[in-house]
Coordinates of C-alpha atoms and ligand atoms in Angstrom, one line a residue:
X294 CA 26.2 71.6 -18.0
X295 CA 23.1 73.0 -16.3
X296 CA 22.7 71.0 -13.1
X297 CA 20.3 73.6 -11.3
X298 CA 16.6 73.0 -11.3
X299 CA 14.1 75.3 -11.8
X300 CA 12.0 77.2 -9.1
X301 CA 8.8 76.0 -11.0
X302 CA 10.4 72.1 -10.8
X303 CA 11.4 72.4 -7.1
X304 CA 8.0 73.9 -6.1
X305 CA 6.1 70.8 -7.7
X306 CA 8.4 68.7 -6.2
X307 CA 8.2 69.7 -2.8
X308 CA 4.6 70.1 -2.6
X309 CA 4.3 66.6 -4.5
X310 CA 6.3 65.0 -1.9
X311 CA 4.7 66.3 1.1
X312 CA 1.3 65.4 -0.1
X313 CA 2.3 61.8 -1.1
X314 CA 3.7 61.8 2.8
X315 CA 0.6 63.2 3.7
X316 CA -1.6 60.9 1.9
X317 CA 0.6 58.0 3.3
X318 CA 0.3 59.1 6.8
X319 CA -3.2 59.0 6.3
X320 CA -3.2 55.7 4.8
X321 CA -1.2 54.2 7.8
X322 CA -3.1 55.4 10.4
X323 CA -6.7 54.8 8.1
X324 CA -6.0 51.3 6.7
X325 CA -3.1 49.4 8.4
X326 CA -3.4 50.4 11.6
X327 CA -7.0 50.3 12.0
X328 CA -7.4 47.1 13.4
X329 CA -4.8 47.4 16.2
X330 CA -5.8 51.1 17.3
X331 CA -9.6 49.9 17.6
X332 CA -8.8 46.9 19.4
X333 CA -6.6 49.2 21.5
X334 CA -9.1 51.2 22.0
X335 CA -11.6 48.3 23.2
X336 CA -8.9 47.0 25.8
X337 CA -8.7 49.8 27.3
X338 CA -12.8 50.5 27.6
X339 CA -12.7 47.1 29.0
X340 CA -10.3 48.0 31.6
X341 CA -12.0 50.9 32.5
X342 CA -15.0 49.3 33.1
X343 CA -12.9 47.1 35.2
X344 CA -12.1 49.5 37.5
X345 CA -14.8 51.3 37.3
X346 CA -16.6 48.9 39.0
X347 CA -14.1 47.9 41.4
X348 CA -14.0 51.1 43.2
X349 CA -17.7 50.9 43.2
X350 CA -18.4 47.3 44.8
X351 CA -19.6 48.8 48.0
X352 CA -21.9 51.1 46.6
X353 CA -25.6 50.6 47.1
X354 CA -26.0 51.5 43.1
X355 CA -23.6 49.2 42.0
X356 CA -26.2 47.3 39.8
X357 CA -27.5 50.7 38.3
X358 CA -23.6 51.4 37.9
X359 CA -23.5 48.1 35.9
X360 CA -25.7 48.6 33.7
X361 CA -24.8 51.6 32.7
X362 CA -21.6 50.8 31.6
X363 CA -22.8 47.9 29.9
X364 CA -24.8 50.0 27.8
X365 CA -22.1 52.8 27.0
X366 CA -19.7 50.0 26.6
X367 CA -21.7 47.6 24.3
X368 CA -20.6 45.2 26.9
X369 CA -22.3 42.4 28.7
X370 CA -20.9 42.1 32.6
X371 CA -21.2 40.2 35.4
X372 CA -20.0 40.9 39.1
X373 CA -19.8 37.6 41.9
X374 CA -19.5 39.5 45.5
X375 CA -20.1 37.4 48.2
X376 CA -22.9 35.4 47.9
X377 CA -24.4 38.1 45.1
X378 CA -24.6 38.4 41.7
X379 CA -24.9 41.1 39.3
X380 CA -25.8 40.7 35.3
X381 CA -26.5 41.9 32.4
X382 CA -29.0 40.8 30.5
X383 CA -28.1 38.3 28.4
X384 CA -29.2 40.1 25.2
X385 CA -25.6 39.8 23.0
X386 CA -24.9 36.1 23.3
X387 CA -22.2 36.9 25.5
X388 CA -19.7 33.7 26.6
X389 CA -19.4 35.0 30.2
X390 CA -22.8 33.6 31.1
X391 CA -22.2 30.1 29.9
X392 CA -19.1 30.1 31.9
X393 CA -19.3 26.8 34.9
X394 CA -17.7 27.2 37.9
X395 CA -14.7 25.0 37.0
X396 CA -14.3 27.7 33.9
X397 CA -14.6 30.9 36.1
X398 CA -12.3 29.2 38.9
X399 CA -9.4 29.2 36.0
X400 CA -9.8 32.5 34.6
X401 CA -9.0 33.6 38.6
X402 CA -6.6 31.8 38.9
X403 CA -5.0 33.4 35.2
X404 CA -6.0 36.9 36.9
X405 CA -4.7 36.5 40.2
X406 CA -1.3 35.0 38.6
X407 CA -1.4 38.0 36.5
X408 CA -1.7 40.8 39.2
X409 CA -5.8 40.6 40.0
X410 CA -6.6 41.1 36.2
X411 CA -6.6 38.8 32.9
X412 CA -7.4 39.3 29.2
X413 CA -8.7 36.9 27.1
X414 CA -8.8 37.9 23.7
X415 CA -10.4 34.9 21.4
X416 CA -10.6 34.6 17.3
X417 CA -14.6 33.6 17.1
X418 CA -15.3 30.3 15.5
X419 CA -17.8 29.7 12.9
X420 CA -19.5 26.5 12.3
X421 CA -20.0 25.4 9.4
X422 CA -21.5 21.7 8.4
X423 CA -19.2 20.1 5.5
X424 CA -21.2 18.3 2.8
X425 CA -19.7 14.8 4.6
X426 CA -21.7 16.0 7.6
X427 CA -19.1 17.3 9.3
X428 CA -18.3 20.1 11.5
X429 CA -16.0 22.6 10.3
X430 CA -15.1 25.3 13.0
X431 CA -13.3 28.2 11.6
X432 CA -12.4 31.3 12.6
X433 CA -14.4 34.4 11.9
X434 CA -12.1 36.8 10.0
X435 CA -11.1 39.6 12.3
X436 CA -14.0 38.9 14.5
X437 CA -12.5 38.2 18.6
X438 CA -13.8 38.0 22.1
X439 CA -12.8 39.8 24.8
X440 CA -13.1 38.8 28.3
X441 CA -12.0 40.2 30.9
X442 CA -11.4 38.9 34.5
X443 CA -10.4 40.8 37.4
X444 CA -10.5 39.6 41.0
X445 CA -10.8 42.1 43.5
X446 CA -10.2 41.0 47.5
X447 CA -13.4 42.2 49.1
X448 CA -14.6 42.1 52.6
X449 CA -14.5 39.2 55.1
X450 CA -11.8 38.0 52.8
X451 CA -13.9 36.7 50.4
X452 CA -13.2 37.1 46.8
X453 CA -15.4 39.2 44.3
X454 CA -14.8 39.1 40.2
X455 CA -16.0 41.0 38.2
X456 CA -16.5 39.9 34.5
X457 CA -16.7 41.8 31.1
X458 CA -17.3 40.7 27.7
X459 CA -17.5 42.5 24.6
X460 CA -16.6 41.7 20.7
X461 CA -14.3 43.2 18.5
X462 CA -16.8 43.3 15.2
X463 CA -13.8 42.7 12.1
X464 CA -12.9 46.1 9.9
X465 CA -12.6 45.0 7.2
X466 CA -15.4 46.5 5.4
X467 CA -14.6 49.6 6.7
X468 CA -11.1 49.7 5.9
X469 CA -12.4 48.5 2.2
X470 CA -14.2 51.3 2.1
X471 CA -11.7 53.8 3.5
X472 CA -8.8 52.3 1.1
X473 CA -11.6 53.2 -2.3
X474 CA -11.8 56.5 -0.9
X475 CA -8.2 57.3 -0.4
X476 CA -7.4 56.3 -3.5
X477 CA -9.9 58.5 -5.0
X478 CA -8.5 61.6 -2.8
X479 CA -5.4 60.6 -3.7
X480 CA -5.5 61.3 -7.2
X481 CA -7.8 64.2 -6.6
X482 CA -5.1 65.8 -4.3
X483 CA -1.8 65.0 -6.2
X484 CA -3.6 65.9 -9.7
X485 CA -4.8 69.1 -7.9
X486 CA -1.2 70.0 -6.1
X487 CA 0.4 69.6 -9.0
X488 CA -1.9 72.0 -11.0
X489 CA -1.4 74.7 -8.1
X490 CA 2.2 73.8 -8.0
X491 CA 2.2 74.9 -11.5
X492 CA 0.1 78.1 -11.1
X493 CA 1.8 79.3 -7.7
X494 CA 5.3 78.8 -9.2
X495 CA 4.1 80.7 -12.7
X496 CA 3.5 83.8 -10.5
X497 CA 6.9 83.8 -8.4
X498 CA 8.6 82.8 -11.6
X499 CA 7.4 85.1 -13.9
X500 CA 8.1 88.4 -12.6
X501 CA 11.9 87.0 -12.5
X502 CA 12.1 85.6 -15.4
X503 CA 11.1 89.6 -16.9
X504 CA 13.2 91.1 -14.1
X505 CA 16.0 88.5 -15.2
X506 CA 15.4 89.5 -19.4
X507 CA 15.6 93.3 -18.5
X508 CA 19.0 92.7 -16.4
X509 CA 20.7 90.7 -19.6
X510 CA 19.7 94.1 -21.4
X511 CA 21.1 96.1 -18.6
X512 CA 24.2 93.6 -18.7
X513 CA 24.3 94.9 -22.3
X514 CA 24.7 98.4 -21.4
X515 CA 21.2 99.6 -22.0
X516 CA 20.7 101.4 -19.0
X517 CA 17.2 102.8 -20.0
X518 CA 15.5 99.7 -19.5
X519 CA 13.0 100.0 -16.6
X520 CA 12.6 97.3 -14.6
X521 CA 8.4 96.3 -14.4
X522 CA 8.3 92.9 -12.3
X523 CA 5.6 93.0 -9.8
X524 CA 3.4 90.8 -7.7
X525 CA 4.4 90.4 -4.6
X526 CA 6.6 92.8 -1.6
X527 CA 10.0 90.4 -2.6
X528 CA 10.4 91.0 -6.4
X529 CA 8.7 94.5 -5.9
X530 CA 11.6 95.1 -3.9
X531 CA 14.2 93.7 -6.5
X532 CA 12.4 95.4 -9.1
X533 CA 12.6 98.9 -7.3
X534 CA 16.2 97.9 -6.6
X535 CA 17.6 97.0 -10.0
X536 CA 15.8 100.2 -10.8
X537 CA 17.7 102.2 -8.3
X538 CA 21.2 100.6 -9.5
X539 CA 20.4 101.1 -13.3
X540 CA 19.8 104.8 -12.4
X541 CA 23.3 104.5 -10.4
X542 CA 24.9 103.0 -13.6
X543 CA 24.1 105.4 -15.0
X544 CA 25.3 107.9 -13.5
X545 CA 28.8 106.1 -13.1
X546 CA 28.6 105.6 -17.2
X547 CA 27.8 109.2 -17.8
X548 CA 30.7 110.1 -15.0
X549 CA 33.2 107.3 -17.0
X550 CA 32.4 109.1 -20.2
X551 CA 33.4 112.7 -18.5
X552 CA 36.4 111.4 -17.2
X553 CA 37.7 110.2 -20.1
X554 CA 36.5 113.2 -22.2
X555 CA 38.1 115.9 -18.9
X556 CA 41.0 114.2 -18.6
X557 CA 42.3 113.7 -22.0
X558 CA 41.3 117.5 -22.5
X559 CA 43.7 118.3 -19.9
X560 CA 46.3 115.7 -20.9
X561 CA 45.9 116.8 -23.9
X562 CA 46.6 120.5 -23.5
X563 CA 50.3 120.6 -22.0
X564 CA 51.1 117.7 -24.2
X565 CA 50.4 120.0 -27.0
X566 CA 52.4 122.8 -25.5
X567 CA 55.2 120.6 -24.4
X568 CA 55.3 119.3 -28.4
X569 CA 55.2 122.9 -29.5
X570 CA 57.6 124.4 -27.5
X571 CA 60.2 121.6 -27.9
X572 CA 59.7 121.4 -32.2
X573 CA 59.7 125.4 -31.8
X574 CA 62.8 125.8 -29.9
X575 CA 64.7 122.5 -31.8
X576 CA 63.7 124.4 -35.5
X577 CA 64.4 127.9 -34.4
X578 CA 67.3 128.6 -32.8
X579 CA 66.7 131.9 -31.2
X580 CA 63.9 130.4 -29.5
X581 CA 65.9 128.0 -27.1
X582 CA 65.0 130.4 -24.6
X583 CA 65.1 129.7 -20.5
X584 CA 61.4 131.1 -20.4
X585 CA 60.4 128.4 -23.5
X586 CA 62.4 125.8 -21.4
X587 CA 59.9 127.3 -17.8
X588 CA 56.9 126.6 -19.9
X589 CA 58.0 123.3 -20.7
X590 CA 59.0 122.1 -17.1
X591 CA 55.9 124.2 -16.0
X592 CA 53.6 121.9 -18.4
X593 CA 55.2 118.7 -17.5
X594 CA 54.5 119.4 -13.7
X595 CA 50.8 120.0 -14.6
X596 CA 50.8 117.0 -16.3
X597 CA 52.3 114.7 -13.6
X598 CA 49.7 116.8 -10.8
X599 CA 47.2 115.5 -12.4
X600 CA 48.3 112.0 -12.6
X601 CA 49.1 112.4 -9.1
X602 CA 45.8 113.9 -7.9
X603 CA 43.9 110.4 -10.0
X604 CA 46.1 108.3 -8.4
X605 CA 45.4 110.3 -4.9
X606 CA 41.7 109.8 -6.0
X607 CA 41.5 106.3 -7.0
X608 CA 43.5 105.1 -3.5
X609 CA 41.5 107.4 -1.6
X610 CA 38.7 105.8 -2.8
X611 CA 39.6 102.3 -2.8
X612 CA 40.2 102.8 1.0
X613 CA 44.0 102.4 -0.1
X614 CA 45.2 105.4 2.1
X615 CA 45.3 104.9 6.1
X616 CA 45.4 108.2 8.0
X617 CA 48.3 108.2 9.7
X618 CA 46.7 110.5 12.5
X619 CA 48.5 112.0 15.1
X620 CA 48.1 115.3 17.8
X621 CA 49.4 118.3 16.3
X622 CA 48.9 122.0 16.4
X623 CA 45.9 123.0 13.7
X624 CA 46.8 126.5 14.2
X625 CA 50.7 126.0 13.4
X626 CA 49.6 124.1 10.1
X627 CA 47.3 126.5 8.5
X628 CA 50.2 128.8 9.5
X629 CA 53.0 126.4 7.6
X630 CA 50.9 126.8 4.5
X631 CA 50.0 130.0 4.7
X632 CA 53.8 130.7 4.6
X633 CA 53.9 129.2 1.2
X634 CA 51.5 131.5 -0.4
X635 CA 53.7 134.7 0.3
X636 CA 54.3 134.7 -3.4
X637 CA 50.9 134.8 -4.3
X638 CA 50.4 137.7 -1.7
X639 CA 53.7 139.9 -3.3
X640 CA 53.1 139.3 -6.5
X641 CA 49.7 138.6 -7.5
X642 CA 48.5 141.0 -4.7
X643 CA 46.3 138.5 -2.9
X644 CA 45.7 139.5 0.4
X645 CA 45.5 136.5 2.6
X646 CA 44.2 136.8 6.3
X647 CA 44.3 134.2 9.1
X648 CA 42.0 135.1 11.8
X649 CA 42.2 132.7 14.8
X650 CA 42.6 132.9 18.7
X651 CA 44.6 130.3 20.9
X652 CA 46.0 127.4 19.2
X653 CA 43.9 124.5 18.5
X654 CA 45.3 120.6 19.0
X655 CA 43.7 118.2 16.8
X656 CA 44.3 114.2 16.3
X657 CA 44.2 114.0 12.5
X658 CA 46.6 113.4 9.6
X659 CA 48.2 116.4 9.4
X660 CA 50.2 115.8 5.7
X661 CA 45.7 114.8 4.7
X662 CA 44.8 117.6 6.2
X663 CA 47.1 120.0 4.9
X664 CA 46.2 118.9 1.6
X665 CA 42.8 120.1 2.2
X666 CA 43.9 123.3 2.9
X667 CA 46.1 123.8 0.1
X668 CA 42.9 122.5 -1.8
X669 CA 40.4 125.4 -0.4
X670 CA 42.7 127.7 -1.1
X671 CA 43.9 127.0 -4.6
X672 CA 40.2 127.6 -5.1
X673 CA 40.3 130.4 -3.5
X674 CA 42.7 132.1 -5.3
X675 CA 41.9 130.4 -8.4
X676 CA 38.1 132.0 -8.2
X677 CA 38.9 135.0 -7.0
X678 CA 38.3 137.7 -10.0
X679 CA 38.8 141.1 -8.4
X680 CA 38.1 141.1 -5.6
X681 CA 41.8 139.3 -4.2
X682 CA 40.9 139.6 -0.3
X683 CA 40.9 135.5 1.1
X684 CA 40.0 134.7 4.9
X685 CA 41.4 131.9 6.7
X686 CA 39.2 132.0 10.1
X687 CA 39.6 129.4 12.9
X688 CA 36.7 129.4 15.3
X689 CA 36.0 126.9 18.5
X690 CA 32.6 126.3 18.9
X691 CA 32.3 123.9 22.0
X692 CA 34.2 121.0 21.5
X693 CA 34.6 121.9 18.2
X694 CA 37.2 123.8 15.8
X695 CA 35.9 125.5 12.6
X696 CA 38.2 126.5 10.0
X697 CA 36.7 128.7 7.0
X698 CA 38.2 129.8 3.7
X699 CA 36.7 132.7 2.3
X700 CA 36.9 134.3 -0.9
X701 CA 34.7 137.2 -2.7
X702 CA 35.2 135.8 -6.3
X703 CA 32.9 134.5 -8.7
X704 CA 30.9 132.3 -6.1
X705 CA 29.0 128.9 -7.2
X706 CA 25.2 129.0 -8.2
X707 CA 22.9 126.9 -5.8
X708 CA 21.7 124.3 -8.4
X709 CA 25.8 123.4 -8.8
X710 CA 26.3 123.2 -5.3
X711 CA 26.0 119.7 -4.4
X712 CA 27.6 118.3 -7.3
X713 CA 30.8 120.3 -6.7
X714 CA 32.3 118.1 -4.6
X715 CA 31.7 115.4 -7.7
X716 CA 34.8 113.8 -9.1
X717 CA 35.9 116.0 -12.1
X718 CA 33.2 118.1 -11.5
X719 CA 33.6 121.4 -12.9
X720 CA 30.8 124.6 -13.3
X721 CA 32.4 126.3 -15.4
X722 CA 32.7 123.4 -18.8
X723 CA 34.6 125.6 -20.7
X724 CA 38.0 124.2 -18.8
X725 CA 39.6 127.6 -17.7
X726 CA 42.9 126.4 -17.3
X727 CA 43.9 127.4 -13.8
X728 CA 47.3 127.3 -11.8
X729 CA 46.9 124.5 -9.5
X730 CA 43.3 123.0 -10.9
X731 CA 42.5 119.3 -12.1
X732 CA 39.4 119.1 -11.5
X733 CA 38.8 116.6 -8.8
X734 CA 40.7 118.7 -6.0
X735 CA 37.1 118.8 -4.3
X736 CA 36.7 115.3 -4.8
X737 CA 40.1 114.0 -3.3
X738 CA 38.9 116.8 -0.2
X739 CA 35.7 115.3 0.2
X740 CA 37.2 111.4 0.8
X741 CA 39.9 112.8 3.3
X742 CA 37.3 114.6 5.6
X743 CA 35.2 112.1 5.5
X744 CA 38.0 109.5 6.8
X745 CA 38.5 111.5 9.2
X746 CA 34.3 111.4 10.3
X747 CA 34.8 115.4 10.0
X748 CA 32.1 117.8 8.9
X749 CA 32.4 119.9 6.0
X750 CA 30.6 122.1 4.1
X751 CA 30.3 125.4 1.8
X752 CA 28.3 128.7 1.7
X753 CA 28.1 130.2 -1.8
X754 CA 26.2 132.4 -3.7
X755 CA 26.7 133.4 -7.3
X756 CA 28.9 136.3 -7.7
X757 CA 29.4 137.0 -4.3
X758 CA 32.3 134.7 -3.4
X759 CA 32.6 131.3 -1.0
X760 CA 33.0 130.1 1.9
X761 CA 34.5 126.0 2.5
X762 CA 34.7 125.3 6.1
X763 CA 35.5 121.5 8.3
X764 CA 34.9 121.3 11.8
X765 CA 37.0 119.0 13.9
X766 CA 37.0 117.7 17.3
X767 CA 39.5 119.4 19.9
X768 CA 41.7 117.8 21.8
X769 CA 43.7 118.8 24.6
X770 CA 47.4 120.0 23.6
X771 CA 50.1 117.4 24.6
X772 CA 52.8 118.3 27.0
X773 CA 55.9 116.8 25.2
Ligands
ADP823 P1 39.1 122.6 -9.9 O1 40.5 122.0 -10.1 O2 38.4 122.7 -11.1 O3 39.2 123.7 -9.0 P2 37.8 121.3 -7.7 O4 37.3 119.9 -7.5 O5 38.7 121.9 -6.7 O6 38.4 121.4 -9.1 O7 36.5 122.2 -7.7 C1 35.4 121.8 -8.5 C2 34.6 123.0 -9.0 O8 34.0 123.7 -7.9 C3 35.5 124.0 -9.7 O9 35.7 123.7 -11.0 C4 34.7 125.2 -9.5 O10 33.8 125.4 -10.5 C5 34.0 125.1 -8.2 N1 34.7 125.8 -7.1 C6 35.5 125.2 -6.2 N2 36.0 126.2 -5.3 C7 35.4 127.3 -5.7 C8 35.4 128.7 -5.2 N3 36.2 129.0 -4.1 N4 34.7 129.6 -5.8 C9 34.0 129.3 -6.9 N5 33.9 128.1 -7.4 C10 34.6 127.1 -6.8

């Protein structure tokens, strides 16, 4: 079952849920909290004031003082110092001037028992005359009264107070008013996110829904598909990506394909001979010679190289083969192998050369490495035409030992260069069969350098003959 949502789903959801939280912040602090922040808000003006005028009682402008913040305040206030007294004019109705002396002496004694300063907040009646004749007092909604008492000890130990008063008008309307209009902006915004949801996810999707269609084909083994999503830096990047690893499949398919068709050439050629020569020598006895049985053992050990050199390959490649690297004498190896090709040298008159100075130490795999000389100079011999002269040269440059194998056979053309080094890649197609060939020699040569971080390299030209070189880092000989 398909439990994943879609990108285009998600996107709407998320941007649907943070508008509806953004729409019910706005709502809190709009509608419901209205009331309490403005009345907040009005305490705290009437405090101000408050003190305001506290820390100005001395001053000779305390009446201009007053009625200034009367006015910025929307307040009405009066201030009792000494035998003075400051007011407002009484313009607003305010309850501070109707206040008696018995009514002022409470509120001080409310302020002073609350620190110097006292709040009254009062729910204002409205009167209204019942059809019995009646008076009905009831309270005005959301309309209150503040007043505000704060006693200050003044000179000579006498007491001044200072009085503000100022109404809280109800917000109801307003909040009326703000509620219609949310609701409006509500729908507008959620109808509108929605639509943008819709057309923001359309572009990310699209391009990965195609990208997604022209993988399955991929998947398929269509590898000619071209990948075309585009839009924005991300899927432009996928796109150029997929691209890249189509091309790459390709390649691997098209390498597959000549594997398969190389190596069952080559399989199949000594398993013909090893057939032929057993039927031959089983139907005719004269045949049942010891050369006939040579080229059958001679086939069979072709055949199982090659196995062995595709296992070699595959491990190699799999990082399946440590190096078991150790200090030994470079020089005293390409020596070792050179010994082995004496045959070559008598017989086939090869004329093999080692040109070197002092011995070299390396720390390297020397069994690895040895392979890769047996490799270069298989080749050597193998690509030799004519001209039979090979040179082994060992060369210290710096830190560094350089060991070449040179031949002056048929050389490699520029344009094949690179690719020799390819698994089963061969120039010449035609499948000369060779002594020690398979084909992927170069390959297995290339993966045990490049274990060991060496440099390696070749220097060919077409007709003229090669030379394969690695360079190693020295190291100093061990005393043992
Ligand atoms: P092979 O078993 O065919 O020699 P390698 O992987 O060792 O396989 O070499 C790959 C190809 O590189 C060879 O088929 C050959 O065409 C080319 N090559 C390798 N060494 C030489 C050389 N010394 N001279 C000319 N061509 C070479």
């Amino acid at each position: 079952m398909k439990t994943e949502t879609s990108l285009q789903w998600k996107l709407v959801k998320y941007l649907l849920a943070f508008v509806i939280a953004l729409l019910a912040l706005l709502w809190l602090f709009q509608v419901v909290f209205l009331d309490s922040f403005y009345q907040r808000f009005k305490i705290e003006g009437i405090e101000k004031i408050g003190n305001t005028l506290a820390a100005n009682l001395e001053s000779d402008k305390l009446p201009d003082i007053v009625a200034q913040q009367a006015r910025q305040n929307d307040a009405c206030i009066r201030v009792l110092y000494g035998i003075f007294q400051i007011q407002t004019t009484n313009t607003m109705g305010c309850q501070i001037y109707n206040l008696n002396d018995s009514d002022i002496a409470q509120y001080v004694a409310k302020a002073e028992a609350n620190g110097g300063s006292y709040l009254d907040i009062q729910s204002e009646k409205v009167i209204s005359e019942l059809p019995n004749g009646n008076l009905l007092f009831s309270n005005k909604q959301g309309s209150r009264n503040l007043i505000y008492f704060k006693v200050v000890e003044g000179r000579r130990n006498q007491k001044d107070i200072i009085m503000v008063n100022t109404h809280i008008s109800p917000v109801n309307a307003t909040t009326e008013t703000l509620r219609t209009q949310l609701g409006y902006i509500s729908m507008i915004v959620i109808v509108a996110s929605v639509g943008l949801a819709f057309l923001m996810s359309r572009r990310i999707v699209k391009p990965i829904v195609n990208i997604n269609q022209s993988a399955r084909q991929m998947a398929e083994g269509n590898y000619d598909i071209v990948f075309t999503g585009k839009g924005y830096k991300e899927i432009t990047q996928l796109n150029d990506t997929m691209n890249h690893t189509t091309r790459k499949l390709k390649e691997v398919d098209q390498m597959r394909r000549d594997l398969i068709a190389n190596v069952s050439h080559d399989l199949r050629t000594p398993l013909t001979m090893i057939s032929g020569y057993g039927e031959m020598m089983r139907d005719l006895p004269g045949e049942n010679t010891p050369e006939n049985v040579q080229v059958i053992i001679d086939e069979a050990h072709r055949l199982s190289n090659l196995v062995n050199d595709l296992l070699d390959l595959s491990k190699l490649q799999e990082n399946k083969i440590e190096l078991h690297a150790q200090h030994f004498d470079l020089t005293q190896l390409i020596e070792t192998v050179l010994h082995r090709y004496e045959k070559f040298m008598t017989q086939d008159g090869f004329d093999i050369q080692f040109e070197h100075q002092e011995s070299v130490w390396v720390n390297a795999d020397p069994d690895r490495l040895g392979q890769v000389l047996y490799n270069f100079i298989n080749n050597a011999i193998n690509y030799s035409l004519e001209d039979k002269r090979i040179l082994i040269r060992q060369s210290i440059d710096g830190t560094r030992v350089r060991v070449e194998v040179e031949d002056h056979g048929e050389g490699i053309s520029e344009d094949k260069l690179s690719y020799i080094w390819d698994r089963y890649y061969k120039v010449d197609k035609t499948h000369k069969r060779s002594s020690a060939g398979s084909g992927i020699g170069l390959a297995i040569v290339r993966e045990i350098l490049e274990l060991h971080h060496a440099q390696y390299g070749v220097k060919s030209e077409f007709g003229q003959g090669s030379v394969f070189w690695f360079e190693l880092p020295i190291v100093p000989e061990r005393e043992s």
